[in-house]
């Protein structure tokens, strides 16, 4: 069996350090925020090339607070893409604003900047590009349009720790960038976690207050805040893992190159493209096929797990039917939802496993 993800293998590889980190927090009794979380914030801000980082309890909370700090609220519109995890749109809804979708580019599956301007109205307060699968969106074009309209760009970098666009790290181009530390992400906690990075002092200050009941000083609540604090244990674990992130990312990239070369001749599927001037961190390695479901069955027959990211675009989700979108509104997102198949990819995957997955896919290609 080849699992889609193997978190036990990652834990086994660094068990001594993780166990020591957890025991350290237990002994310190700094269970919520505390020194380990503060150190993680400094180290992750450095990693992203940003001035500040504010750790929170989930990636969704990171998006929610980044939007609030940008002044997003009821009556506003926030432009994003429908081909993403539902949390991107949900975080916009939490603020009382309305998500407005633009379709994705056919190859990178990130926001199509050529369609962005038409979605901007006098109510638009922010744009949230999603660095899907670990590849950054076309940030120059998006930023130019945002600047022209005086609208904030908030990066949904929840899948893109360490990704780069023209040597700028994910999270460092917009006014803020939001990351998830959900266990399966490229940098994952042993539980939930998230973080916002920003180089704007005012945004950092607001986000820091909002995650902790809107207080700067205990029991003085200047803002209507939330309990979005990170656990001390997660902070300590994430600090250990952050030291391995570059090696893990290079391992993912090597697996991706190997997959792409082994699958180059497969007639019935397309492999992912790393766009020029970008560093793709392959949170997801997804192939594209008209016979996606057939390929998934062929893998399953060989005991190989695969995933669908994502089978239903957000504009067609029942939960967001109130937005009034219809099938056909975003053809690229809808086609991607039908055709994308995510293969196992994680640092601990072996070269032999990559070959087995590719062989199972090629077999199917020959039968067709
Ligand atoms: C994982 C993810 C989120 C949400 O992060 P959580 O930590 O699960 O709340 C948001 N957007 C994208 C694109 C994600 O992949």
Coordinates of N, CA and C and ligand atoms in Angstrom, one line a residue, residues 57-61 63 84-85 87-88 130 132 156 158-159 179-182 185 192-194 283 310, ligand 1:
X57 N -4.6 29.9 15.7 CA -5.0 28.5 15.9 C -5.3 27.8 14.7
X58 N -5.6 28.4 13.5 CA -5.8 27.7 12.3 C -5.4 28.7 11.1
X59 N -5.3 28.1 9.9 CA -5.1 28.9 8.7 C -6.4 29.8 8.4
X60 N -7.5 29.2 8.7 CA -8.8 30.0 8.5 C -8.8 31.2 9.4
X61 N -8.4 31.1 10.6 CA -8.3 32.3 11.5 C -7.3 33.3 11.0
X63 N -6.6 33.9 7.9 CA -7.3 34.6 6.8 C -8.3 35.6 7.4
X84 N -10.4 26.4 -4.9 CA -9.6 26.5 -3.7 C -10.4 25.6 -2.6
X85 N -9.7 25.5 -1.5 CA -10.4 24.9 -0.3 C -11.4 25.9 0.2
X87 N -12.3 27.1 2.9 CA -11.9 28.0 3.9 C -11.7 29.4 3.4
X88 N -11.1 29.6 2.2 CA -10.8 30.9 1.6 C -12.1 31.7 1.6
X130 N -4.9 32.7 -4.3 CA -4.6 31.4 -3.6 C -3.4 30.8 -4.3
X132 N -2.2 27.9 -5.0 CA -2.8 26.5 -5.0 C -1.7 25.5 -5.3
X156 N -3.5 33.9 0.3 CA -3.8 32.6 0.9 C -2.6 31.7 0.5
X158 N -1.7 29.1 2.4 CA -1.9 28.0 3.3 C -1.3 26.7 2.7
X159 N -1.1 26.6 1.4 CA -0.4 25.5 0.8 C 1.0 25.8 0.3
X179 N -1.0 31.4 6.5 CA -0.5 30.0 6.4 C -1.3 29.2 7.3
X180 N -1.4 27.9 6.9 CA -2.0 26.9 7.8 C -0.9 25.9 8.2
X181 N -1.0 25.5 9.5 CA -0.1 24.4 10.0 C -0.9 23.1 10.3
X182 N -2.0 23.0 9.5 CA -2.8 21.7 9.6 C -1.8 20.6 9.4
X185 N -0.2 19.8 5.9 CA 0.5 20.9 5.1 C 2.0 20.7 5.1
X192 N -4.0 21.6 15.3 CA -4.3 22.8 14.4 C -3.3 23.9 14.6
X193 N -3.1 24.7 13.6 CA -2.3 25.9 13.8 C -2.3 26.8 12.5
X194 N -1.9 28.0 12.7 CA -1.9 28.9 11.5 C -1.0 30.1 11.9
X283 N 2.9 21.1 -2.4 CA 2.1 20.6 -1.4 C 1.2 19.5 -2.0
X310 N -9.9 20.1 -6.1 CA -11.0 19.8 -5.2 C -12.1 19.4 -6.2
Ligands
LIG1 C1 -5.7 24.4 4.5 C2 -6.2 25.6 3.8 C3 -6.9 26.6 4.5 C4 -7.4 26.5 5.9 O1 -6.4 26.2 6.8 P1 -6.9 25.5 8.2 O2 -5.6 25.5 9.0 O3 -7.4 24.1 7.9 O4 -8.0 26.3 8.8 C5 -7.2 27.7 3.7 N1 -6.9 27.9 2.4 C6 -6.3 26.9 1.8 C7 -6.0 27.1 0.3 C8 -5.9 25.7 2.4 O5 -5.3 24.7 1.7

